[in-house]
Short mmCIF file of C-alpha atoms and ligand atoms in Angstrom, two decimals:
data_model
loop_
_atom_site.label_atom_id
_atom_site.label_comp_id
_atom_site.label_asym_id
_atom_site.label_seq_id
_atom_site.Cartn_x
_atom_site.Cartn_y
_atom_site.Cartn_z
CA UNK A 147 14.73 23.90 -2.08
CA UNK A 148 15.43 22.69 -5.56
CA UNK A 149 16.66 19.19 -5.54
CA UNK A 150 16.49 16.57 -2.95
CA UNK A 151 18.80 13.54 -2.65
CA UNK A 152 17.92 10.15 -0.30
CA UNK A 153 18.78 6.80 0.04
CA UNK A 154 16.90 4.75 -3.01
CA UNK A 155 13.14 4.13 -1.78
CA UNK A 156 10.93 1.15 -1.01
CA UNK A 157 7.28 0.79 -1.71
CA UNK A 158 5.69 -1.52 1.45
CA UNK A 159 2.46 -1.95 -0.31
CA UNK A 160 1.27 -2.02 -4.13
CA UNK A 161 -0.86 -4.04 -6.62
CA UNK A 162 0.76 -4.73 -10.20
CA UNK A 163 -1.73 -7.16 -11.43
CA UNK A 164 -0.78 -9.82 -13.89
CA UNK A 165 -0.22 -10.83 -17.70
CA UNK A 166 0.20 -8.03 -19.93
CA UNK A 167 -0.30 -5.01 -16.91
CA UNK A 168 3.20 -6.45 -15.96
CA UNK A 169 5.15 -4.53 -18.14
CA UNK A 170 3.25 -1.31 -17.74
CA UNK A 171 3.34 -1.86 -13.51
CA UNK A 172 6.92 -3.39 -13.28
CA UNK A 173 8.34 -0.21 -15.54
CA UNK A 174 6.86 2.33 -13.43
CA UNK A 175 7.61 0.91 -9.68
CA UNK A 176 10.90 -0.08 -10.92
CA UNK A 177 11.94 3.75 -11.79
CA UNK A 178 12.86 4.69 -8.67
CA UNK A 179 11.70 2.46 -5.82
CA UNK A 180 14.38 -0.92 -5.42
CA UNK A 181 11.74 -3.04 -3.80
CA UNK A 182 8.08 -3.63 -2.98
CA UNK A 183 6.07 -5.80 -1.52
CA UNK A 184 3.59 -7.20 -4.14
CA UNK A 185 -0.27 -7.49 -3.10
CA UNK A 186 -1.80 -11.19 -3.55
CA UNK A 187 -4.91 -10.50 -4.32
CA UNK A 188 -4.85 -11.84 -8.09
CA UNK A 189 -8.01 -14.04 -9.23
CA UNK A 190 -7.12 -16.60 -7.89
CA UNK A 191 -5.11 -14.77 -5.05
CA UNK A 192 -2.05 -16.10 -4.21
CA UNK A 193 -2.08 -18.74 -1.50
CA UNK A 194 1.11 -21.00 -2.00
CA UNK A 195 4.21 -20.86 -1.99
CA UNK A 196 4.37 -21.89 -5.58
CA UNK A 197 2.05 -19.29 -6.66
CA UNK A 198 3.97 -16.80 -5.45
CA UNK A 199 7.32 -18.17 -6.90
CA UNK A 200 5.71 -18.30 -10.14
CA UNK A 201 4.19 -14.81 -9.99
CA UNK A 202 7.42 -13.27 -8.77
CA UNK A 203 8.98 -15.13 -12.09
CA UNK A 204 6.78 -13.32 -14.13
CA UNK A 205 7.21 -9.80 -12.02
CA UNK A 206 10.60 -10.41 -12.87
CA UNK A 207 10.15 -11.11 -16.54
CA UNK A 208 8.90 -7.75 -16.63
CA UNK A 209 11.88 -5.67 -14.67
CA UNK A 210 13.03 -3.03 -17.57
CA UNK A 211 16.46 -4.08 -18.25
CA UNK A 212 17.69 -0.96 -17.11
CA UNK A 213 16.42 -1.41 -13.51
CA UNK A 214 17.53 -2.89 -10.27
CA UNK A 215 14.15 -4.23 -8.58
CA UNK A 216 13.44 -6.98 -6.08
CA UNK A 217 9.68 -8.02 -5.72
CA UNK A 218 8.74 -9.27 -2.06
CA UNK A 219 5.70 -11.77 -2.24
CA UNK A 220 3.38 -12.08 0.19
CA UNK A 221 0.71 -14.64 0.68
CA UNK A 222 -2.92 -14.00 0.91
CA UNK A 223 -4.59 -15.55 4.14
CA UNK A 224 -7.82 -17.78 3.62
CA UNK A 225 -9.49 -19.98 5.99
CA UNK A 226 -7.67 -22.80 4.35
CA UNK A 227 -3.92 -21.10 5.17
CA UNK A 228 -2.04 -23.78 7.74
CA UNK A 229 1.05 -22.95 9.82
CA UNK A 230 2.33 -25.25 7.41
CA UNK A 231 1.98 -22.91 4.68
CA UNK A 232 3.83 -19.92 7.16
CA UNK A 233 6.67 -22.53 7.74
CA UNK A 234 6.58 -23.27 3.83
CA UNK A 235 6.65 -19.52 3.23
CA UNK A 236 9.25 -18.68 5.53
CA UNK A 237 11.61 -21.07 4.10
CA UNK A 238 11.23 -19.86 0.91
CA UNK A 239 12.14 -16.30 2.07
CA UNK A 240 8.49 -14.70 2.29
CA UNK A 241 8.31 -12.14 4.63
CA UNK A 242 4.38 -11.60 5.10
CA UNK A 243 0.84 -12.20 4.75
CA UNK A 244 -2.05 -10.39 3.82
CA UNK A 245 -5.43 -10.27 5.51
CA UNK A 246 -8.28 -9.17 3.82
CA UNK A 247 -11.46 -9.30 5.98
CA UNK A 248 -14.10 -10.96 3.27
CA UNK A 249 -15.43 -8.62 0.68
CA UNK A 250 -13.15 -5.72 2.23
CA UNK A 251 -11.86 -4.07 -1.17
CA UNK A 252 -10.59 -5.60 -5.24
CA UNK A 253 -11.18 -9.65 -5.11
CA UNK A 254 -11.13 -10.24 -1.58
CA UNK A 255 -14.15 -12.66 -1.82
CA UNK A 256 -12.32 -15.48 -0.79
CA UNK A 257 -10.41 -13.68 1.80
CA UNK A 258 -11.11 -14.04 6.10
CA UNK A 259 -14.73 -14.84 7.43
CA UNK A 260 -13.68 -16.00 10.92
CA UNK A 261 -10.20 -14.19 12.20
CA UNK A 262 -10.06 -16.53 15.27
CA UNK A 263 -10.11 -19.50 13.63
CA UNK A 264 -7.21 -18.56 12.26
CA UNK A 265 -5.42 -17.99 15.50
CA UNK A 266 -3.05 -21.05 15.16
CA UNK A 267 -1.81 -19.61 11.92
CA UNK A 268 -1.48 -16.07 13.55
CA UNK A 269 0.31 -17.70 16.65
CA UNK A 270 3.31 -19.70 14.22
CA UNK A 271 3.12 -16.36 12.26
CA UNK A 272 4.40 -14.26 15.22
CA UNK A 273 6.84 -17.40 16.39
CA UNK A 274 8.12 -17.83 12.81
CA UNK A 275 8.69 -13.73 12.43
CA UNK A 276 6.32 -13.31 9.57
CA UNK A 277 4.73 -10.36 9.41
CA UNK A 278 0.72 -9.71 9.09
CA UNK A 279 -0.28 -7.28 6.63
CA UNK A 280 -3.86 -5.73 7.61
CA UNK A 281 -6.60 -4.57 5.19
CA UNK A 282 -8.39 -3.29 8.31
CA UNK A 283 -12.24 -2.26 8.09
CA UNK A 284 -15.09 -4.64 9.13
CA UNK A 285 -17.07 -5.31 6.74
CA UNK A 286 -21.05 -6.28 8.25
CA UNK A 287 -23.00 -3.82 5.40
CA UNK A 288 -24.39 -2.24 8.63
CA UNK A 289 -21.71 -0.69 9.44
CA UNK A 290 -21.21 3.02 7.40
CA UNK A 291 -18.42 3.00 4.90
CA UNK A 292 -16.41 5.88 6.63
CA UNK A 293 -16.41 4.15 9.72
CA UNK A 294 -15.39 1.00 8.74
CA UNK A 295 -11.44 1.31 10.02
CA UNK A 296 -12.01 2.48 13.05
CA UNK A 297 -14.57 -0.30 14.32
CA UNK A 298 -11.93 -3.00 12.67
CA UNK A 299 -9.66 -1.14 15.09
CA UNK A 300 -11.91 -1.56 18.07
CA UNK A 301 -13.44 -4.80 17.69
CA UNK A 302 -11.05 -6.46 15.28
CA UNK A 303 -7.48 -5.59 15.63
CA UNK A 304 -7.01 -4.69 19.63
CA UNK A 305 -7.93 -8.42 20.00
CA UNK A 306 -5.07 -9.61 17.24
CA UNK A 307 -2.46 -7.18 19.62
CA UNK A 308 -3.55 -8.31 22.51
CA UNK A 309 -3.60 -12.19 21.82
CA UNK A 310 -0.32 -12.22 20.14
CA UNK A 311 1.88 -9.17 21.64
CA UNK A 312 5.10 -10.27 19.18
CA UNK A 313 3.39 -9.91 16.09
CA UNK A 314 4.68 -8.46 13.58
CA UNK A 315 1.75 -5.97 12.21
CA UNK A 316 1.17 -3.54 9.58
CA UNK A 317 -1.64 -1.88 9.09
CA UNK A 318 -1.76 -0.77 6.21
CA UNK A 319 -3.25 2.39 3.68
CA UNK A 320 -4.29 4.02 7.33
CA UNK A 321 -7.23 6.74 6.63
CA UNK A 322 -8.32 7.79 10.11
CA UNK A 323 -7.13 9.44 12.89
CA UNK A 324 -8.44 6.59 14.82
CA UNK A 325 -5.58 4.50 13.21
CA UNK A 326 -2.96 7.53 13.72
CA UNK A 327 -3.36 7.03 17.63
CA UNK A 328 -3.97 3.15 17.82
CA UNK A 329 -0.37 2.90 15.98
CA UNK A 330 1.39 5.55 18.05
CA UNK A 331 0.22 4.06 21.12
CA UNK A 332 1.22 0.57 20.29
CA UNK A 333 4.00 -1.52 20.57
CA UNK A 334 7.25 -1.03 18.33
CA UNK A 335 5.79 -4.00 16.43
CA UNK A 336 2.70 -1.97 15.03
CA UNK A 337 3.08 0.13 12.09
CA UNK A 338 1.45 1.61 9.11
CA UNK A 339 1.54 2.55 5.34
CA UNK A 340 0.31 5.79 4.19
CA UNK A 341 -0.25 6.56 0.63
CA UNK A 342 -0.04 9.58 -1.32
CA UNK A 343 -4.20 9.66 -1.80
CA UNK A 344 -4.99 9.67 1.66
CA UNK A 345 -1.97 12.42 2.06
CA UNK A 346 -3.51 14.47 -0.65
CA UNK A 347 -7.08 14.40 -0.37
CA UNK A 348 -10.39 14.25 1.77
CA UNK A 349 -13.26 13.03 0.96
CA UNK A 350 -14.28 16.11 -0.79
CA UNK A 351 -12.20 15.52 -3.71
CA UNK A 352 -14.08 12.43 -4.12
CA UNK A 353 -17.52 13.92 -4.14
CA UNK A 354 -17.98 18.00 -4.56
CA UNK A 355 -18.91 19.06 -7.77
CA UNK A 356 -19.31 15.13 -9.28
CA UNK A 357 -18.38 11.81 -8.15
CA UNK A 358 -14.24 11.33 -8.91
CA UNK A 359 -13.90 7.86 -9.72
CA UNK A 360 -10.30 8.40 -10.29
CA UNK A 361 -9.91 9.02 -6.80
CA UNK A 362 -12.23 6.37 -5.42
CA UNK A 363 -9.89 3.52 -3.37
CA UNK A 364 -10.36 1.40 -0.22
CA UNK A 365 -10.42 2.29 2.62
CA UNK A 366 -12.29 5.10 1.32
CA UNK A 367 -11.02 8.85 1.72
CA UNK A 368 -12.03 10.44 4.99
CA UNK A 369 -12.83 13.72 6.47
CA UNK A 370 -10.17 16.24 6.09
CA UNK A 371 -9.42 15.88 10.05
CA UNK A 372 -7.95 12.63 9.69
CA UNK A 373 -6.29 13.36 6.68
CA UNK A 374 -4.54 16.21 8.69
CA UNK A 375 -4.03 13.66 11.62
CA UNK A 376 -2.32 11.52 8.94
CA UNK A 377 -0.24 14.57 7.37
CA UNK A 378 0.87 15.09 11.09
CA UNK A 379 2.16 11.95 11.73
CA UNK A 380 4.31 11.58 8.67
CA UNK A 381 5.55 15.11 9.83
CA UNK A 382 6.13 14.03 12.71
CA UNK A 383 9.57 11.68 11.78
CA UNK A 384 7.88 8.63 13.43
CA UNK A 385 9.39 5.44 12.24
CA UNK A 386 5.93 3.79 12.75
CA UNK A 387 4.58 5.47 9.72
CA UNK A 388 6.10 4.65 6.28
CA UNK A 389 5.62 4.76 2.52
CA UNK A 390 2.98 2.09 0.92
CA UNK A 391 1.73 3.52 -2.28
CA UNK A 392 -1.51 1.18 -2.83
CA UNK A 393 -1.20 2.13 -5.98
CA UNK A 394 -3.86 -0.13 -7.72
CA UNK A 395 -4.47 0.13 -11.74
CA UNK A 396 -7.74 -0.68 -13.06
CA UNK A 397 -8.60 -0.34 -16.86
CA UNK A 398 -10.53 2.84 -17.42
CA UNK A 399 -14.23 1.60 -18.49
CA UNK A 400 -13.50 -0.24 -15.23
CA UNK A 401 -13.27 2.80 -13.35
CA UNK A 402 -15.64 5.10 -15.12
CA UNK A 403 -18.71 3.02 -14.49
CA UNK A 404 -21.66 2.17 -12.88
CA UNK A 405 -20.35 0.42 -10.28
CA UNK A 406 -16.67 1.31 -10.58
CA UNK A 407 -13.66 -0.46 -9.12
CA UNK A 408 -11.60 1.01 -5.88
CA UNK A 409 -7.51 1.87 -6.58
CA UNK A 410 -5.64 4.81 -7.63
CA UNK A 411 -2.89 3.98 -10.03
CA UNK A 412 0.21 6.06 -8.79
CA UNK A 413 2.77 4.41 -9.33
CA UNK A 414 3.97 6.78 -12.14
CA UNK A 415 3.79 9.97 -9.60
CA UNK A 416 3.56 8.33 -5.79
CA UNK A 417 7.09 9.52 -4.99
CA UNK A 418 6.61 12.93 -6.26
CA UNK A 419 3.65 13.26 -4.62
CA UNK A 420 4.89 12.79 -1.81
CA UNK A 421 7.63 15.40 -1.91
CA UNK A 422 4.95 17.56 -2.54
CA UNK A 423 3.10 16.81 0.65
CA UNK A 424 6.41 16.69 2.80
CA UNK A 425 7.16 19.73 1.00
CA UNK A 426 3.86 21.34 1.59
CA UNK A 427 4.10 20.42 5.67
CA UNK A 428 7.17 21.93 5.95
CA UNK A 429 9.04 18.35 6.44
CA UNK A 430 10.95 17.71 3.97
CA UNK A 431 13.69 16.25 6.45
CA UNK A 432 11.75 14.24 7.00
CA UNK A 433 10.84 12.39 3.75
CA UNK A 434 13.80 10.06 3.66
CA UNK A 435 12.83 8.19 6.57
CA UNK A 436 9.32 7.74 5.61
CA UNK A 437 10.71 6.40 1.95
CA UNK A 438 13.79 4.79 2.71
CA UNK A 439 14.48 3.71 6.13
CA UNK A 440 11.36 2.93 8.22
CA UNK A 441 9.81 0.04 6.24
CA UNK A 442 13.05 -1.49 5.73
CA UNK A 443 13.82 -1.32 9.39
CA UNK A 444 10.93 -2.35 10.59
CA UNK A 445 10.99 -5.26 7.77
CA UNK A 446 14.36 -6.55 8.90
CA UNK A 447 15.69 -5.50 5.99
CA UNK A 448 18.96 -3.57 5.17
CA UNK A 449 18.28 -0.51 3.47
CA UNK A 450 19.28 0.50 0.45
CA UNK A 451 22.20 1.01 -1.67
CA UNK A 452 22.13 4.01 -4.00
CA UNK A 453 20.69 6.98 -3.97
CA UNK A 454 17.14 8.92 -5.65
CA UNK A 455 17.02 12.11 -6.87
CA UNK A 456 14.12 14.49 -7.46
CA UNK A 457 14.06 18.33 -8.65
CA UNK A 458 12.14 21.16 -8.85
CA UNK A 459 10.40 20.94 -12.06
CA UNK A 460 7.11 21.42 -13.65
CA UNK A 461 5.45 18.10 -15.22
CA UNK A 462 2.28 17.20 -16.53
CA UNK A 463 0.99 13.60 -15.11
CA UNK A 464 0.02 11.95 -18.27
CA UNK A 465 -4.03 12.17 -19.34
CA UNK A 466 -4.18 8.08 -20.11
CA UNK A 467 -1.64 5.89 -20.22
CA UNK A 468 -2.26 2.37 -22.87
CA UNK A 469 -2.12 -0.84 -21.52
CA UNK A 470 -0.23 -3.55 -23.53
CA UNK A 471 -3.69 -5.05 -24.46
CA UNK A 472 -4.53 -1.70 -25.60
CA UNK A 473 -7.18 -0.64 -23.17
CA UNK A 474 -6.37 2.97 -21.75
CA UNK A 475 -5.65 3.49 -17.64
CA UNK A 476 -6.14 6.93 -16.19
CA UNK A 477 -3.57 7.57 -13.72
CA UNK A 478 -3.75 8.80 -10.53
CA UNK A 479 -3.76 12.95 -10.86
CA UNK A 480 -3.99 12.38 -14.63
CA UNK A 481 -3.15 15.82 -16.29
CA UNK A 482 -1.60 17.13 -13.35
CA UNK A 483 0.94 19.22 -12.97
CA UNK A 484 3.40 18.63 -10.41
CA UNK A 485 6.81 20.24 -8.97
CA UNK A 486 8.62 17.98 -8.13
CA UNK A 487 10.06 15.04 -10.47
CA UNK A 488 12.74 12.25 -10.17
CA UNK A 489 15.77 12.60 -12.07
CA UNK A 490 16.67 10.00 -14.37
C1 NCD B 689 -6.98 -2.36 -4.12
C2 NCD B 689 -7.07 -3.11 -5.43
O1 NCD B 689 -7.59 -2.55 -6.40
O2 NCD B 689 -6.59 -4.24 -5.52
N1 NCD B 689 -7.89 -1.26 -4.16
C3 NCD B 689 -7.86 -0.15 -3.40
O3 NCD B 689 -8.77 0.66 -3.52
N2 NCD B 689 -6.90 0.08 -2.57
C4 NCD B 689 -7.24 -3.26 -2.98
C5 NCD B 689 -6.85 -2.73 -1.66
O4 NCD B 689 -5.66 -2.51 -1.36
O5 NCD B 689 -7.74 -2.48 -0.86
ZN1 ZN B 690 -3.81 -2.25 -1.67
#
């Protein structure tokens, strides 16, 4: 096949940071997805309903003239978040909330300790129709890195689905296999975002040959049998699974450190990426849904106007890309070169 044509895409989960990474993030998000739904987890992460306004101001301040983009906020969920604030958000036309259990992943230090105490929120959540947004994987240091989402499954989550049947859930960035069945087997108010990392690689392209910081994100990549587990269920056509890039910038000396920071920055590649993978299992078809319908759907939103195209053609992912304070970001698949590209 040498061009593809579907209904314009969203992205249900992405970081774009704040201050002067706005105009880098906005620019490439806004080239072909319409919306996205905007991570909180700024320092400080956003826990109002002000914050967010103001934050979406300055998302918006940084939408390329050219572009037709609409930035969902969510709210990040602390053990100080009232069904107050989830009537409060409603109202002001926020759809969802993130939960990050407590040093989980990038600034999540004042995120959950206690998940039940926060059942009262949880319970107007699921009578208000907001949805919960789930970093899941437990985070007790005893508990081995790789097998961190599957025991937030098992002790964590199955609790959440069981107390509150109606919520609205999305689990999102699923790695595992483990998190390929739980969804399937749920409820048609379970879902989950897959991104193009967890698509692409295993946790050998993290580690063989020399540590790839450039590929290092949370939840960490897996063993290649769940990545295949995920491939299948995007191949699959199931409307439970659906596009969330996670794409995540950090600076580069942040990255290539010591101690180095978790997030691929795809934004500039995620959708071609994907067409690779979709291409790759033979699904194609099946791309459009994933994209453009599922996450919309399950949302409660209408889909999309307009259309996206991409065609066959060889380009090279860019080596760095400059920040507007001048510090260089190495994109995700830096110097890359991939098939597939959207048409202006
Ligand atoms: C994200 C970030 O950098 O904010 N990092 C990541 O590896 N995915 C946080 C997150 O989504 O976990
Ligand atoms: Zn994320």
């Amino acid at each position: 096949m040498q061009s593809i044509t579907i209904q314009a895409p969203d992205d249900w989960h992405l970081h774009f940071r704040d201050g002067s990474f706005l105009i880098e993030t906005v620019a490439a998000t806004a080239r072909c997805f319409k919306r996205a739904i905007v991570m909180p987890n700024l320092t400080p992460p956003i826990t109002t309903v002000e914050m967010a306004q103001e934050y979406k101001n300055r998302i918006l301040q940084a939408v390329p003239d050219n572009a037709d983009f609409d930035p969902l906020m969510t709210l990040y969920l602390t053990n100080a978040t009232t069904s107050k604030t989830i009537i409060e958000a409603k109202e002001a036309g926020i759809k969802a909330i993130k939960y990050y259990p407590a040093g989980a992943t990038t600034n999540s230090d004042s995120a959950v300790k206690q998940i039940e105490s926060l059942y009262p929120v949880l319970q107007t959540m699921s009578d208000e129709g907001i949805l919960l947004l789930i970093h899941g994987e437990v985070t007790h240091h005893d508990v081995d890195i790789f097998d961190r989402e599957a025991m937030f499954i098992e002790t964590v989550l199955n609790k959440i689905v069981q107390s509150f049947p109606d919520l609205k859930i999305v689990l999102e960035h699923i790695t595992t296999k483990d998190a390929v069945e739980f969804v399937s087997q749920s409820g048609k108010n379970i879902a989950a975002t897959i991104t193009p990392q967890h698509l692409l690689l295993n946790r050998n392209d993290l580690l063989v040959g020399g540590i790839r910081p450039h590929n290092y994100c949370l939840p960490v990549l897996k063993r290649n049998t769940h990545q295949i587990a995920l491939q299948q269920a995007v191949a699959s056509g199931s409307s439970k699974f659906f596009l969330g890039t996670d794409s995540a910038p950090h600076e580069q000396y942040k990255k290539e450190s010591s101690c180095g920071c978790a997030g691929c920055y795809s934004a500039w590649s995620a959708l071609e990426l994907y067409a690779q993978v979709f291409e790759d299992l033979d699904a194609l078809d099946k791309l459009e849904g994933f994209a453009s319908f599922y996450g919309a759907d399950f949302y409660g939103f209408k889909r999309n106007e307009g259309k996206v195209r991409l065609i066959k053609e060889d380009w090279q992912v860019p080596k760095s890309i400059t920040l507007p304070n001048g510090n260089p970001i190495t994109p995700f698949f830096a110097g890359e070169t991939l098939s597939w590209k959207v048409k202006e």
